[in-house]
XYZ file of C-alpha atoms in Angstrom:
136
model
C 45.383 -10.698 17.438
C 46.949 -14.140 16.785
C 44.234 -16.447 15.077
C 44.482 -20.133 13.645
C 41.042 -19.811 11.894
C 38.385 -16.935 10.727
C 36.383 -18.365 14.057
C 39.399 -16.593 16.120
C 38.406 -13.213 14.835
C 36.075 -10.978 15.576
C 32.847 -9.795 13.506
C 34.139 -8.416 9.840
C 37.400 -10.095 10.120
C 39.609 -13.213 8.681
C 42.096 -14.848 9.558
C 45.161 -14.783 7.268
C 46.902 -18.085 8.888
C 48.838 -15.921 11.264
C 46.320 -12.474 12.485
C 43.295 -11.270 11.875
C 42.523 -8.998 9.361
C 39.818 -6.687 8.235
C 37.914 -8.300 5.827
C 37.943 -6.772 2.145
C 36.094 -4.622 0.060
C 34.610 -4.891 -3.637
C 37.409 -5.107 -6.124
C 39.878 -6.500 -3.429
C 42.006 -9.304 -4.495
C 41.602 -12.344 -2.780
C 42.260 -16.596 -2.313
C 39.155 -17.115 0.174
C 35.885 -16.563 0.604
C 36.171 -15.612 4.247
C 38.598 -12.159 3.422
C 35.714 -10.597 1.334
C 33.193 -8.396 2.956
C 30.473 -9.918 0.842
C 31.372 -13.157 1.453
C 32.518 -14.024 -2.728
C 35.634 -14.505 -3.788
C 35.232 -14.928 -7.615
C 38.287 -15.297 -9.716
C 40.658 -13.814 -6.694
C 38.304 -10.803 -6.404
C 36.362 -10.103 -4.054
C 32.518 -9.683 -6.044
C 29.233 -8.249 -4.738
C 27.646 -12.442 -4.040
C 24.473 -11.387 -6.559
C 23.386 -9.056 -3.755
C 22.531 -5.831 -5.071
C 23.360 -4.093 -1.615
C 26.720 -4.916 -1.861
C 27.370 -2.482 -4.926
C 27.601 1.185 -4.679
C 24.498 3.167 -4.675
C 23.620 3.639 -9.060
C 24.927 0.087 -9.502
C 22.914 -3.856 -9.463
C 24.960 -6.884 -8.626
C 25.290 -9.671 -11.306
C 26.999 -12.607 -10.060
C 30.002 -11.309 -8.874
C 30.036 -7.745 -10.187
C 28.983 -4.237 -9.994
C 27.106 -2.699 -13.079
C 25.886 0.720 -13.578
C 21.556 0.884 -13.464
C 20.595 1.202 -17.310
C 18.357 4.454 -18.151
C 14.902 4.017 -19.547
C 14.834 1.908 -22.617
C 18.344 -0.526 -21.816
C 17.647 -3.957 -21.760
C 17.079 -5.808 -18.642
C 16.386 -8.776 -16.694
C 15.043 -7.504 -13.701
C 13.895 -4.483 -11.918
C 17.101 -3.917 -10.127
C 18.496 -3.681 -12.865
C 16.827 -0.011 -13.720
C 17.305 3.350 -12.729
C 13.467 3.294 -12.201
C 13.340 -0.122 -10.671
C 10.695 -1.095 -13.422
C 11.744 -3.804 -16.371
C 9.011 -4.304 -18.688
C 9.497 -6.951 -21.048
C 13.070 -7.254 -20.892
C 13.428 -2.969 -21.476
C 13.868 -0.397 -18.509
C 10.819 1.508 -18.070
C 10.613 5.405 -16.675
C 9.626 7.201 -14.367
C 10.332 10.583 -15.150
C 12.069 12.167 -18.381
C 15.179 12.115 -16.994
C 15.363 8.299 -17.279
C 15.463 8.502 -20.887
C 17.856 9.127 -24.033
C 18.103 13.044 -24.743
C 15.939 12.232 -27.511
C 13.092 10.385 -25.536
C 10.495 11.276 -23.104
C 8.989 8.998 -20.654
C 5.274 8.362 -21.470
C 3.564 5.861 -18.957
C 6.201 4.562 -18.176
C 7.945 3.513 -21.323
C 10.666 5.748 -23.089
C 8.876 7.259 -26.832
C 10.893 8.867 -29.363
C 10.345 12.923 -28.943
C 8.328 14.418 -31.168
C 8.783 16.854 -34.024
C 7.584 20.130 -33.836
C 3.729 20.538 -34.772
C 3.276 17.084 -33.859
C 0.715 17.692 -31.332
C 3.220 18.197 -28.149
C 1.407 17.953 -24.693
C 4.255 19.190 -22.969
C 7.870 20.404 -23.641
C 9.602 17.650 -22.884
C 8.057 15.182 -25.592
C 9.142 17.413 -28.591
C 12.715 17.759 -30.114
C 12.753 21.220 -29.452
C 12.332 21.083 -25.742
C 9.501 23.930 -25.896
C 6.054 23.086 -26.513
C 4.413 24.103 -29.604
C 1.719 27.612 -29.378
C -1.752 26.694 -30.606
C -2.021 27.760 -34.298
């Protein structure tokens, strides 16, 4: 379709000056605003426009980029920010085990170093050796 302005086109399209065109995707390079799905056009890419839906599921928007979600114990700024959606003063909290280092376990919500063996384990996961210790 032949367009003068953006207004020409229809929904999730620009106008290059001559047709519309689809408008662009994360990464895209750009010279407007109005060719990035988002809406940003940072540095002639198109960025994410802080909005945390416009990155790929994993990822937090910050500014005008994508970054992956930090694992318990990364620093952070804000929840979105997390894998577990919780930052607790200024660290990713946990959920489960998972969310931490292969040498942490998640314990109320904070990643703890694991424990040795003998240490009074309460479950596998929180000692180095991954099995929990028999009662001596």
């Amino acid at each position: 379709m032949n367009c003068k302005t953006t207004a020409n086109c229809g929904s999730g399209q620009f106008c290059d000056g001559f047709s519309c065109q689809n408008k662009k995707g994360l990464g895209a390079t750009c010279l407007s605003n109005a060719e990035c799905a988002a809406g940003q056009c940072a540095a002639g890419i198109c960025g994410c426009n802080y909005a945390d839906e416009n990155c790929p599921g994993g990822q937090y928007c910050s500014a005008a980029a994508c970054f992956n979600k930090g694992a318990g114990g990364a620093l952070c700024g804000r929840g979105g920010e997390c894998q577990s959606g919780a930052c607790n003063g200024g660290v990713c909290g946990c959920a489960n085990n998972s969310q931490c280092g292969s040498t942490q376990y998640c314990s109320g919500s904070t990643c703890t170093a694991k424990l040795a063996a003998g240490a009074g384990c309460s479950s596998g996961g929180q000692c180095i050796s991954g099995s929990q210790p028999s009662d001596e």
